[in-house]
PDB file of C-alpha atoms in Angstrom:
ATOM      1  CA  MET S 688      64.799  20.510  56.598  1.00 52.00           C
ATOM      2  CA  LYS S 689      64.770  23.062  53.774  1.00 52.00           C
ATOM      3  CA  LEU S 690      64.295  20.287  51.255  1.00 47.00           C
ATOM      4  CA  ARG S 691      61.313  18.929  53.201  1.00 52.00           C
ATOM      5  CA  ILE S 692      59.759  22.382  53.332  1.00 49.00           C
ATOM      6  CA  LEU S 693      60.174  22.806  49.571  1.00 47.00           C
ATOM      7  CA  TRP S 694      58.569  19.419  48.929  1.00 48.00           C
ATOM      8  CA  ALA S 695      55.671  20.285  51.230  1.00 49.00           C
ATOM      9  CA  CYS S 696      55.103  23.581  49.422  1.00 52.00           C
ATOM     10  CA  ALA S 697      55.235  21.887  46.029  1.00 51.00           C
ATOM     11  CA  LEU S 698      52.716  19.253  47.058  1.00 49.00           C
ATOM     12  CA  GLY S 699      50.473  21.882  48.613  1.00 54.00           C
ATOM     13  CA  CYS S 700      50.427  23.907  45.404  1.00 53.00           C
ATOM     14  CA  ALA S 701      49.817  20.838  43.271  1.00 49.00           C
ATOM     15  CA  ALA S 702      46.936  19.534  45.385  1.00 47.00           C
ATOM     16  CA  PRO S 703      44.240  21.906  44.033  1.00 48.00           C
ATOM     17  CA  ALA S 704      45.280  21.201  40.442  1.00 42.00           C
ATOM     18  CA  MET S 705      45.285  17.456  41.077  1.00 43.00           C
ATOM     19  CA  SER S 706      41.854  17.742  42.691  1.00 42.00           C
ATOM     20  CA  ILE S 707      40.421  19.562  39.676  1.00 43.00           C
ATOM     21  CA  TRP S 708      42.044  17.102  37.286  1.00 42.00           C
ATOM     22  CA  ALA S 709      40.631  14.160  39.182  1.00 44.00           C
ATOM     23  CA  GLN S 710      37.039  15.448  39.209  1.00 66.00           C
ATOM     24  CA  ALA S 711      34.648  12.966  37.653  1.00 89.00           C
ATOM     25  CA  TYR S 712      33.180  13.891  34.265  1.00 95.00           C
ATOM     26  CA  PRO S 713      30.964  15.821  33.905  1.00 96.00           C
ATOM     27  CA  ALA S 714      32.080  18.462  36.375  1.00 96.00           C
ATOM     28  CA  LYS S 715      30.116  21.343  34.817  1.00 97.00           C
ATOM     29  CA  PRO S 716      26.968  21.888  32.700  1.00 98.00           C
ATOM     30  CA  LEU S 717      26.704  20.349  29.237  1.00 98.00           C
ATOM     31  CA  ARG S 718      25.604  22.221  26.130  1.00 98.00           C
ATOM     32  CA  MET S 719      23.275  20.377  23.745  1.00 98.00           C
ATOM     33  CA  ILE S 720      23.041  22.059  20.350  1.00 98.00           C
ATOM     34  CA  LEU S 721      19.792  21.589  18.430  1.00 96.00           C
ATOM     35  CA  PRO S 722      20.485  22.571  14.798  1.00 93.00           C
ATOM     36  CA  PHE S 723      16.851  23.425  14.041  1.00 87.00           C
ATOM     37  CA  PRO S 724      14.398  26.092  15.254  1.00 83.00           C
ATOM     38  CA  PRO S 725      12.320  25.540  18.419  1.00 83.00           C
ATOM     39  CA  GLY S 726       9.270  23.350  17.918  1.00 73.00           C
ATOM     40  CA  GLY S 727       8.993  20.042  16.108  1.00 75.00           C
ATOM     41  CA  PRO S 728      10.406  16.609  16.963  1.00 81.00           C
ATOM     42  CA  THR S 729      14.034  17.784  17.317  1.00 87.00           C
ATOM     43  CA  ASP S 730      13.109  20.236  20.027  1.00 90.00           C
ATOM     44  CA  LEU S 731      10.843  17.826  21.903  1.00 91.00           C
ATOM     45  CA  LEU S 732      13.420  15.049  21.725  1.00 94.00           C
ATOM     46  CA  GLY S 733      16.374  17.231  22.737  1.00 96.00           C
ATOM     47  CA  ARG S 734      14.696  19.022  25.622  1.00 96.00           C
ATOM     48  CA  THR S 735      13.139  15.854  27.048  1.00 96.00           C
ATOM     49  CA  LEU S 736      16.385  13.921  26.779  1.00 97.00           C
ATOM     50  CA  GLY S 737      18.449  16.792  28.174  1.00 97.00           C
ATOM     51  CA  ALA S 738      16.201  17.234  31.197  1.00 97.00           C
ATOM     52  CA  LYS S 739      16.285  13.519  32.022  1.00 97.00           C
ATOM     53  CA  MET S 740      20.077  13.343  31.622  1.00 98.00           C
ATOM     54  CA  ALA S 741      20.484  16.343  33.927  1.00 97.00           C
ATOM     55  CA  GLU S 742      18.583  14.518  36.662  1.00 96.00           C
ATOM     56  CA  SER S 743      21.045  11.640  36.498  1.00 95.00           C
ATOM     57  CA  ILE S 744      24.410  13.382  36.053  1.00 96.00           C
ATOM     58  CA  GLY S 745      23.746  16.185  38.530  1.00 95.00           C
ATOM     59  CA  GLN S 746      24.656  18.861  35.984  1.00 97.00           C
ATOM     60  CA  ALA S 747      22.459  21.064  33.829  1.00 97.00           C
ATOM     61  CA  VAL S 748      22.106  20.237  30.138  1.00 98.00           C
ATOM     62  CA  VAL S 749      21.683  23.632  28.484  1.00 98.00           C
ATOM     63  CA  ILE S 750      19.683  23.535  25.234  1.00 97.00           C
ATOM     64  CA  ASP S 751      21.076  25.770  22.478  1.00 97.00           C
ATOM     65  CA  ASN S 752      18.940  26.096  19.315  1.00 94.00           C
ATOM     66  CA  ARG S 753      21.234  27.016  16.426  1.00 93.00           C
ATOM     67  CA  PRO S 754      19.299  26.782  13.126  1.00 90.00           C
ATOM     68  CA  GLY S 755      20.784  27.744   9.797  1.00 89.00           C
ATOM     69  CA  ALA S 756      22.252  26.310   6.581  1.00 87.00           C
ATOM     70  CA  GLY S 757      19.849  23.381   6.615  1.00 84.00           C
ATOM     71  CA  GLY S 758      20.994  22.387  10.103  1.00 90.00           C
ATOM     72  CA  ASN S 759      24.685  22.466   9.230  1.00 93.00           C
ATOM     73  CA  LEU S 760      25.399  25.606  11.252  1.00 94.00           C
ATOM     74  CA  GLY S 761      24.609  23.899  14.549  1.00 96.00           C
ATOM     75  CA  VAL S 762      26.482  20.732  13.621  1.00 97.00           C
ATOM     76  CA  GLU S 763      29.515  22.779  12.584  1.00 97.00           C
ATOM     77  CA  LEU S 764      29.548  24.540  15.969  1.00 97.00           C
ATOM     78  CA  ALA S 765      29.664  21.161  17.688  1.00 98.00           C
ATOM     79  CA  ALA S 766      32.328  19.832  15.338  1.00 97.00           C
ATOM     80  CA  LYS S 767      34.566  22.813  16.087  1.00 97.00           C
ATOM     81  CA  SER S 768      33.964  22.859  19.848  1.00 98.00           C
ATOM     82  CA  PRO S 769      36.727  21.855  22.304  1.00 97.00           C
ATOM     83  CA  PRO S 770      37.049  18.043  22.476  1.00 97.00           C
ATOM     84  CA  ASP S 771      36.142  17.873  26.152  1.00 97.00           C
ATOM     85  CA  GLY S 772      32.684  16.279  26.004  1.00 97.00           C
ATOM     86  CA  TYR S 773      30.861  19.385  27.207  1.00 98.00           C
ATOM     87  CA  THR S 774      29.295  20.248  23.831  1.00 98.00           C
ATOM     88  CA  ILE S 775      27.061  17.706  22.127  1.00 98.00           C
ATOM     89  CA  VAL S 776      24.722  17.986  19.145  1.00 98.00           C
ATOM     90  CA  LEU S 777      21.462  16.244  18.308  1.00 98.00           C
ATOM     91  CA  SER S 778      21.556  15.653  14.563  1.00 96.00           C
ATOM     92  CA  SER S 779      19.062  14.331  12.042  1.00 94.00           C
ATOM     93  CA  PRO S 780      20.090  12.492   8.820  1.00 95.00           C
ATOM     94  CA  LEU S 781      21.600  15.773   7.621  1.00 94.00           C
ATOM     95  CA  ILE S 782      25.068  14.540   8.659  1.00 96.00           C
ATOM     96  CA  ALA S 783      24.663  11.661   6.192  1.00 96.00           C
ATOM     97  CA  ILE S 784      23.069  13.803   3.472  1.00 95.00           C
ATOM     98  CA  SER S 785      25.140  17.006   3.514  1.00 95.00           C
ATOM     99  CA  PRO S 786      28.474  15.544   2.299  1.00 95.00           C
ATOM    100  CA  SER S 787      26.891  14.584  -1.027  1.00 94.00           C
ATOM    101  CA  LEU S 788      24.514  17.527  -1.275  1.00 92.00           C
ATOM    102  CA  TYR S 789      26.904  20.434  -0.708  1.00 91.00           C
ATOM    103  CA  ALA S 790      30.042  21.027  -2.745  1.00 87.00           C
ATOM    104  CA  LYS S 791      31.711  22.534   0.324  1.00 89.00           C
ATOM    105  CA  LEU S 792      31.030  22.073   4.010  1.00 92.00           C
ATOM    106  CA  ASN S 793      32.870  23.892   6.781  1.00 93.00           C
ATOM    107  CA  TYR S 794      33.247  20.601   8.625  1.00 96.00           C
ATOM    108  CA  ASP S 795      33.717  16.929   7.770  1.00 96.00           C
ATOM    109  CA  PRO S 796      31.130  14.722   9.525  1.00 96.00           C
ATOM    110  CA  ALA S 797      33.367  11.663   9.215  1.00 95.00           C
ATOM    111  CA  LYS S 798      36.485  13.341  10.615  1.00 97.00           C
ATOM    112  CA  ASP S 799      35.263  16.116  12.925  1.00 98.00           C
ATOM    113  CA  LEU S 800      32.452  14.380  14.804  1.00 98.00           C
ATOM    114  CA  ALA S 801      32.533  11.492  17.268  1.00 98.00           C
ATOM    115  CA  PRO S 802      29.258   9.496  17.362  1.00 98.00           C
ATOM    116  CA  ILE S 803      27.904   8.886  20.872  1.00 98.00           C
ATOM    117  CA  SER S 804      24.549   7.193  20.348  1.00 98.00           C
ATOM    118  CA  LEU S 805      21.498   6.994  18.179  1.00 98.00           C
ATOM    119  CA  ALA S 806      18.637   8.540  20.123  1.00 97.00           C
ATOM    120  CA  ALA S 807      15.300   8.022  18.402  1.00 96.00           C
ATOM    121  CA  ALA S 808      13.400   7.796  15.155  1.00 95.00           C
ATOM    122  CA  VAL S 809      10.192   9.301  13.826  1.00 94.00           C
ATOM    123  CA  GLN S 810       8.556   7.184  11.138  1.00 94.00           C
ATOM    124  CA  ASN S 811       7.662   8.753   7.803  1.00 96.00           C
ATOM    125  CA  VAL S 812       4.413   8.092   5.968  1.00 97.00           C
ATOM    126  CA  MET S 813       3.463   8.510   2.327  1.00 98.00           C
ATOM    127  CA  ILE S 814       0.201  10.414   1.945  1.00 98.00           C
ATOM    128  CA  VAL S 815      -1.775  11.547  -1.091  1.00 98.00           C
ATOM    129  CA  HIS S 816      -4.493  14.084  -1.846  1.00 98.00           C
ATOM    130  CA  PRO S 817      -8.012  12.540  -1.790  1.00 97.00           C
ATOM    131  CA  SER S 818      -8.370  13.279  -5.516  1.00 97.00           C
ATOM    132  CA  VAL S 819      -5.653  10.704  -6.271  1.00 97.00           C
ATOM    133  CA  PRO S 820      -7.548   7.465  -7.094  1.00 96.00           C
ATOM    134  CA  ALA S 821      -4.884   5.139  -5.638  1.00 96.00           C
ATOM    135  CA  ARG S 822      -5.907   3.407  -2.420  1.00 96.00           C
ATOM    136  CA  THR S 823      -2.685   1.450  -1.953  1.00 97.00           C
ATOM    137  CA  LEU S 824       1.004   2.021  -2.587  1.00 97.00           C
ATOM    138  CA  LYS S 825       1.065  -0.547  -5.389  1.00 97.00           C
ATOM    139  CA  GLU S 826      -1.894   1.155  -7.082  1.00 97.00           C
ATOM    140  CA  PHE S 827      -0.093   4.512  -6.889  1.00 98.00           C
ATOM    141  CA  ILE S 828       3.060   3.025  -8.410  1.00 97.00           C
ATOM    142  CA  ALA S 829       1.063   1.421 -11.223  1.00 97.00           C
ATOM    143  CA  MET S 830      -0.683   4.714 -11.999  1.00 97.00           C
ATOM    144  CA  ALA S 831       2.583   6.679 -11.925  1.00 97.00           C
ATOM    145  CA  ARG S 832       4.279   4.110 -14.165  1.00 96.00           C
ATOM    146  CA  ALA S 833       1.423   4.316 -16.681  1.00 96.00           C
ATOM    147  CA  ASN S 834       1.504   8.142 -16.641  1.00 96.00           C
ATOM    148  CA  PRO S 835       5.160   9.313 -16.519  1.00 95.00           C
ATOM    149  CA  GLY S 836       5.470  12.860 -15.199  1.00 95.00           C
ATOM    150  CA  LYS S 837       1.758  13.247 -14.498  1.00 96.00           C
ATOM    151  CA  PHE S 838       2.031  13.026 -10.722  1.00 97.00           C
ATOM    152  CA  ASN S 839       4.049  15.370  -8.550  1.00 97.00           C
ATOM    153  CA  PHE S 840       5.245  15.326  -4.965  1.00 98.00           C
ATOM    154  CA  GLY S 841       5.934  18.046  -2.437  1.00 97.00           C
ATOM    155  CA  SER S 842       8.847  18.313  -0.031  1.00 94.00           C
ATOM    156  CA  GLY S 843      10.315  20.551   2.632  1.00 90.00           C
ATOM    157  CA  GLY S 844      13.064  21.601   0.218  1.00 88.00           C
ATOM    158  CA  SER S 845      15.774  20.097  -1.966  1.00 89.00           C
ATOM    159  CA  GLY S 846      17.946  17.599  -0.144  1.00 90.00           C
ATOM    160  CA  THR S 847      15.610  17.058   2.812  1.00 90.00           C
ATOM    161  CA  THR S 848      14.453  13.565   3.700  1.00 92.00           C
ATOM    162  CA  SER S 849      10.989  14.520   2.434  1.00 93.00           C
ATOM    163  CA  HIS S 850      12.653  15.070  -0.963  1.00 95.00           C
ATOM    164  CA  LEU S 851      15.071  12.134  -0.947  1.00 95.00           C
ATOM    165  CA  ALA S 852      12.475   9.556   0.128  1.00 96.00           C
ATOM    166  CA  PRO S 853      10.302  10.043  -3.006  1.00 96.00           C
ATOM    167  CA  GLU S 854      13.462  10.078  -5.114  1.00 96.00           C
ATOM    168  CA  LEU S 855      14.341   6.701  -3.601  1.00 95.00           C
ATOM    169  CA  LEU S 856      10.839   5.469  -4.468  1.00 96.00           C
ATOM    170  CA  LYS S 857      11.365   6.635  -8.050  1.00 96.00           C
ATOM    171  CA  SER S 858      14.654   4.747  -8.205  1.00 92.00           C
ATOM    172  CA  VAL S 859      13.332   1.542  -6.605  1.00 92.00           C
ATOM    173  CA  THR S 860      10.134   1.348  -8.667  1.00 94.00           C
ATOM    174  CA  LYS S 861      11.293   3.042 -11.912  1.00 94.00           C
ATOM    175  CA  ILE S 862       8.572   5.690 -11.943  1.00 96.00           C
ATOM    176  CA  ASN S 863       8.772   9.350 -12.926  1.00 96.00           C
ATOM    177  CA  MET S 864       7.282  12.134 -10.793  1.00 97.00           C
ATOM    178  CA  VAL S 865       7.832  15.904 -10.629  1.00 97.00           C
ATOM    179  CA  HIS S 866       9.360  17.468  -7.517  1.00 97.00           C
ATOM    180  CA  VAL S 867       7.710  20.577  -6.055  1.00 96.00           C
ATOM    181  CA  PRO S 868       9.829  21.996  -3.191  1.00 94.00           C
ATOM    182  CA  PHE S 869       8.308  24.102  -0.413  1.00 91.00           C
ATOM    183  CA  LYS S 870      10.001  26.117   2.325  1.00 87.00           C
ATOM    184  CA  GLY S 871       9.462  23.466   4.979  1.00 86.00           C
ATOM    185  CA  THR S 872       7.321  20.342   5.295  1.00 88.00           C
ATOM    186  CA  GLY S 873       4.572  22.335   7.036  1.00 88.00           C
ATOM    187  CA  LEU S 874       3.992  24.332   3.868  1.00 92.00           C
ATOM    188  CA  GLY S 875       4.332  21.132   1.857  1.00 93.00           C
ATOM    189  CA  MET S 876       1.490  19.621   3.871  1.00 94.00           C
ATOM    190  CA  ILE S 877      -0.659  22.685   3.193  1.00 95.00           C
ATOM    191  CA  GLY S 878       0.208  22.316  -0.486  1.00 96.00           C
ATOM    192  CA  LEU S 879      -0.979  18.721  -0.443  1.00 97.00           C
ATOM    193  CA  MET S 880      -4.250  19.467   1.340  1.00 97.00           C
ATOM    194  CA  SER S 881      -4.986  22.319  -1.095  1.00 96.00           C
ATOM    195  CA  GLY S 882      -4.328  20.071  -4.085  1.00 96.00           C
ATOM    196  CA  GLN S 883      -1.161  21.803  -5.284  1.00 97.00           C
ATOM    197  CA  VAL S 884       0.682  18.489  -5.112  1.00 97.00           C
ATOM    198  CA  ASP S 885      -0.448  14.876  -5.333  1.00 98.00           C
ATOM    199  CA  MET S 886       1.803  13.271  -2.733  1.00 98.00           C
ATOM    200  CA  ILE S 887       4.187  14.005   0.096  1.00 97.00           C
ATOM    201  CA  ILE S 888       6.256  11.919   2.509  1.00 97.00           C
ATOM    202  CA  ILE S 889       6.161  13.409   5.985  1.00 95.00           C
ATOM    203  CA  ALA S 890       6.516  12.474   9.662  1.00 93.00           C
ATOM    204  CA  ALA S 891       3.630  10.224  10.687  1.00 93.00           C
ATOM    205  CA  PRO S 892       2.704  12.225  13.834  1.00 91.00           C
ATOM    206  CA  ILE S 893       2.263  15.345  11.704  1.00 90.00           C
ATOM    207  CA  ALA S 894       0.138  13.536   9.132  1.00 94.00           C
ATOM    208  CA  ALA S 895      -2.024  11.569  11.586  1.00 94.00           C
ATOM    209  CA  PRO S 896      -4.605  14.307  12.415  1.00 94.00           C
ATOM    210  CA  GLN S 897      -5.152  15.097   8.735  1.00 96.00           C
ATOM    211  CA  VAL S 898      -5.473  11.406   7.888  1.00 97.00           C
ATOM    212  CA  ALA S 899      -8.053  10.970  10.655  1.00 96.00           C
ATOM    213  CA  ALA S 900      -9.986  13.990   9.356  1.00 96.00           C
ATOM    214  CA  GLY S 901     -10.041  12.566   5.832  1.00 96.00           C
ATOM    215  CA  LYS S 902      -8.130  15.518   4.388  1.00 97.00           C
ATOM    216  CA  VAL S 903      -5.370  13.252   3.086  1.00 97.00           C
ATOM    217  CA  ARG S 904      -5.008   9.498   2.497  1.00 98.00           C
ATOM    218  CA  ALA S 905      -2.147   7.435   3.935  1.00 98.00           C
ATOM    219  CA  LEU S 906      -0.740   4.694   1.698  1.00 98.00           C
ATOM    220  CA  ALA S 907       2.234   3.303   3.617  1.00 98.00           C
ATOM    221  CA  VAL S 908       4.599   3.891   6.523  1.00 97.00           C
ATOM    222  CA  LEU S 909       8.264   3.875   5.463  1.00 97.00           C
ATOM    223  CA  ALA S 910       9.355   1.592   8.296  1.00 94.00           C
ATOM    224  CA  ASP S 911       9.990  -2.018   9.320  1.00 92.00           C
ATOM    225  CA  LYS S 912       7.012  -1.950  11.664  1.00 92.00           C
ATOM    226  CA  ARG S 913       3.773  -0.018  11.914  1.00 93.00           C
ATOM    227  CA  THR S 914       3.656   3.192  13.889  1.00 93.00           C
ATOM    228  CA  VAL S 915       1.370   3.921  16.831  1.00 89.00           C
ATOM    229  CA  ALA S 916       0.561   7.253  15.182  1.00 91.00           C
ATOM    230  CA  LEU S 917      -1.146   5.405  12.288  1.00 94.00           C
ATOM    231  CA  PRO S 918      -1.665   1.801  13.432  1.00 94.00           C
ATOM    232  CA  ASN S 919      -3.948   0.849  10.531  1.00 95.00           C
ATOM    233  CA  VAL S 920      -1.513   1.970   7.821  1.00 97.00           C
ATOM    234  CA  PRO S 921       0.687  -0.835   6.414  1.00 97.00           C
ATOM    235  CA  THR S 922       4.466  -0.660   6.169  1.00 97.00           C
ATOM    236  CA  THR S 923       6.015  -0.323   2.717  1.00 96.00           C
ATOM    237  CA  LYS S 924       7.003  -3.995   2.797  1.00 95.00           C
ATOM    238  CA  GLU S 925       3.455  -4.997   3.734  1.00 97.00           C
ATOM    239  CA  ALA S 926       2.300  -2.781   0.870  1.00 96.00           C
ATOM    240  CA  GLY S 927       4.508  -4.727  -1.563  1.00 94.00           C
ATOM    241  CA  VAL S 928       7.662  -2.591  -1.870  1.00 94.00           C
ATOM    242  CA  ASP S 929      10.989  -3.748  -0.470  1.00 90.00           C
ATOM    243  CA  ASP S 930      14.033  -1.533   0.193  1.00 89.00           C
ATOM    244  CA  PHE S 931      11.890   1.517   0.908  1.00 94.00           C
ATOM    245  CA  VAL S 932      12.449   2.168   4.617  1.00 94.00           C
ATOM    246  CA  VAL S 933      13.256   5.820   5.344  1.00 94.00           C
ATOM    247  CA  PRO S 934      12.931   6.862   8.992  1.00 92.00           C
ATOM    248  CA  LEU S 935      13.692  10.334  10.261  1.00 93.00           C
ATOM    249  CA  TRP S 936      16.394   9.331  12.758  1.00 96.00           C
ATOM    250  CA  TYR S 937      18.253  11.348  15.360  1.00 97.00           C
ATOM    251  CA  GLY S 938      21.581  10.796  17.047  1.00 98.00           C
ATOM    252  CA  ILE S 939      23.968  12.564  19.403  1.00 98.00           C
ATOM    253  CA  LEU S 940      27.572  13.408  18.575  1.00 98.00           C
ATOM    254  CA  THR S 941      30.442  15.454  19.956  1.00 98.00           C
ATOM    255  CA  SER S 942      33.748  16.748  18.605  1.00 98.00           C
ATOM    256  CA  THR S 943      36.437  14.298  17.562  1.00 98.00           C
ATOM    257  CA  GLY S 944      39.182  13.894  20.141  1.00 97.00           C
ATOM    258  CA  THR S 945      36.844  13.684  23.099  1.00 98.00           C
ATOM    259  CA  ALA S 946      38.040  11.093  25.622  1.00 97.00           C
ATOM    260  CA  ARG S 947      36.580   7.620  25.140  1.00 96.00           C
ATOM    261  CA  ASP S 948      35.641   7.497  28.822  1.00 97.00           C
ATOM    262  CA  SER S 949      33.571  10.670  28.413  1.00 97.00           C
ATOM    263  CA  ILE S 950      31.839   9.266  25.325  1.00 98.00           C
ATOM    264  CA  ALA S 951      31.116   6.024  27.190  1.00 97.00           C
ATOM    265  CA  LYS S 952      29.681   8.006  30.105  1.00 97.00           C
ATOM    266  CA  LEU S 953      27.406  10.006  27.803  1.00 98.00           C
ATOM    267  CA  ASN S 954      26.348   6.874  25.953  1.00 98.00           C
ATOM    268  CA  GLY S 955      25.287   5.244  29.204  1.00 98.00           C
ATOM    269  CA  GLU S 956      23.382   8.314  30.359  1.00 98.00           C
ATOM    270  CA  ILE S 957      21.543   8.577  27.030  1.00 98.00           C
ATOM    271  CA  ALA S 958      20.544   4.906  27.188  1.00 98.00           C
ATOM    272  CA  LYS S 959      19.366   5.346  30.778  1.00 98.00           C
ATOM    273  CA  ALA S 960      17.302   8.422  29.887  1.00 98.00           C
ATOM    274  CA  LEU S 961      15.691   6.710  26.878  1.00 97.00           C
ATOM    275  CA  ALA S 962      14.709   3.764  29.064  1.00 97.00           C
ATOM    276  CA  ALA S 963      12.953   5.932  31.659  1.00 97.00           C
ATOM    277  CA  LYS S 964       9.210   5.228  31.862  1.00 97.00           C
ATOM    278  CA  ASP S 965       8.130   8.878  31.694  1.00 96.00           C
ATOM    279  CA  VAL S 966      10.368   9.521  28.684  1.00 96.00           C
ATOM    280  CA  ILE S 967       9.011   6.465  26.853  1.00 95.00           C
ATOM    281  CA  GLU S 968       5.424   7.560  27.558  1.00 94.00           C
ATOM    282  CA  LYS S 969       6.089  11.104  26.342  1.00 94.00           C
ATOM    283  CA  PHE S 970       7.842   9.932  23.184  1.00 93.00           C
ATOM    284  CA  THR S 971       5.200   7.310  22.400  1.00 90.00           C
ATOM    285  CA  ALA S 972       2.468   9.938  22.633  1.00 88.00           C
ATOM    286  CA  ALA S 973       4.434  12.083  20.176  1.00 89.00           C
ATOM    287  CA  GLY S 974       5.135   9.217  17.761  1.00 89.00           C
ATOM    288  CA  ILE S 975       8.839   9.081  18.623  1.00 92.00           C
ATOM    289  CA  ASP S 976      10.543   5.684  18.936  1.00 93.00           C
ATOM    290  CA  PRO S 977      13.511   5.557  21.381  1.00 95.00           C
ATOM    291  CA  MET S 978      16.508   3.994  19.618  1.00 95.00           C
ATOM    292  CA  PRO S 979      19.672   3.896  21.771  1.00 96.00           C
ATOM    293  CA  SER S 980      22.848   2.315  20.404  1.00 97.00           C
ATOM    294  CA  THR S 981      26.548   1.925  21.040  1.00 98.00           C
ATOM    295  CA  PRO S 982      28.940   4.537  19.586  1.00 98.00           C
ATOM    296  CA  GLU S 983      30.297   1.855  17.241  1.00 98.00           C
ATOM    297  CA  HIS S 984      26.860   0.940  15.910  1.00 98.00           C
ATOM    298  CA  PHE S 985      25.963   4.602  15.380  1.00 98.00           C
ATOM    299  CA  SER S 986      29.227   5.190  13.512  1.00 98.00           C
ATOM    300  CA  LYS S 987      28.551   2.233  11.207  1.00 98.00           C
ATOM    301  CA  PHE S 988      24.951   3.370  10.724  1.00 97.00           C
ATOM    302  CA  ILE S 989      26.056   6.870   9.664  1.00 98.00           C
ATOM    303  CA  ARG S 990      28.455   5.415   7.101  1.00 97.00           C
ATOM    304  CA  SER S 991      25.762   3.186   5.591  1.00 96.00           C
ATOM    305  CA  GLU S 992      23.249   6.044   5.460  1.00 96.00           C
ATOM    306  CA  THR S 993      25.856   8.308   3.842  1.00 96.00           C
ATOM    307  CA  VAL S 994      26.426   5.755   1.073  1.00 95.00           C
ATOM    308  CA  ARG S 995      22.693   5.249   0.551  1.00 93.00           C
ATOM    309  CA  TYR S 996      21.852   8.937   0.331  1.00 94.00           C
ATOM    310  CA  ALA S 997      24.874   9.638  -1.880  1.00 94.00           C
ATOM    311  CA  LYS S 998      23.475   7.286  -4.514  1.00 93.00           C
ATOM    312  CA  VAL S 999      20.005   8.829  -4.358  1.00 93.00           C
ATOM    313  CA  ILE S1000      21.427  12.353  -4.655  1.00 93.00           C
ATOM    314  CA  LYS S1001      23.723  11.415  -7.552  1.00 92.00           C
ATOM    315  CA  ASP S1002      21.082   9.450  -9.475  1.00 90.00           C
ATOM    316  CA  ALA S1003      18.542  12.270  -9.137  1.00 89.00           C
ATOM    317  CA  GLY S1004      21.059  15.058  -9.809  1.00 89.00           C
ATOM    318  CA  ILE S1005      19.911  16.908  -6.697  1.00 88.00           C
ATOM    319  CA  LYS S1006      21.366  20.304  -5.859  1.00 82.00           C
ATOM    320  CA  PRO S1007      20.663  22.386  -2.708  1.00 75.00           C
ATOM    321  CA  ASP S1008      18.101  25.200  -2.946  1.00 65.00           C
TER     322      ASP S1008
END
């Protein structure tokens, strides 16, 4: 009888713990880190995706803007978070660029982060000041080749995609241009419109109003297909240049060690959210292309992008600002 009582007590004490352990993931709110300031495509993408995911999983997705160190501060926080699937980060190509750009990072993207899914892409467009005679990408390349160092290009800062994309163009077409960094692509756009620089590569939705107003001229979209933001602007391949596709992509990751079941659950919820009609409509209006993937595909994609950007950074001798 005493033995039965002891067993009953043991089972009674274990029941609450077993109940908690058996709770389906996620059993509490998720934290989505956005490694850039509020505003812009990262914020719109993260908040829209988080809200739609919350509807499905029955838990809040708390948005946490953590800008700093070119986006690396927010990514580092996610990389060092507990591997329980409750902290995720929405990253841009910075996770593929930073390893080659910075001599020392406080995290290793390849070892400390577990890819969950690609999320979306914003297409970049190459635009020039109206004073530049070139009407097409091939004309611009021909002019730059005939006048080495005469043309310059603006960017949002050293090591950003707006800097690396023109460097890739220089490498692919063997032209020479001068880099003029600004503190953000917004200021770079102002620099272009005022004539301080001849060219800039920037997100198509940002450029579209200025193109429509005739303040700048669009030469090509750096994508495999045309963008709804600038439907009359050809792709780089249509414009005669291969191997010059540079989208501004976004993906979601969590800390390494997170259970595969949790990653699979998140992957499915992200895909479901990106397929929702209202999300597609909102993203399309903003020039954002939904781009879900498997964790395996995203992992392979990051590795290929890391190799590509490493070559551009090395060939151009780029150092962070």
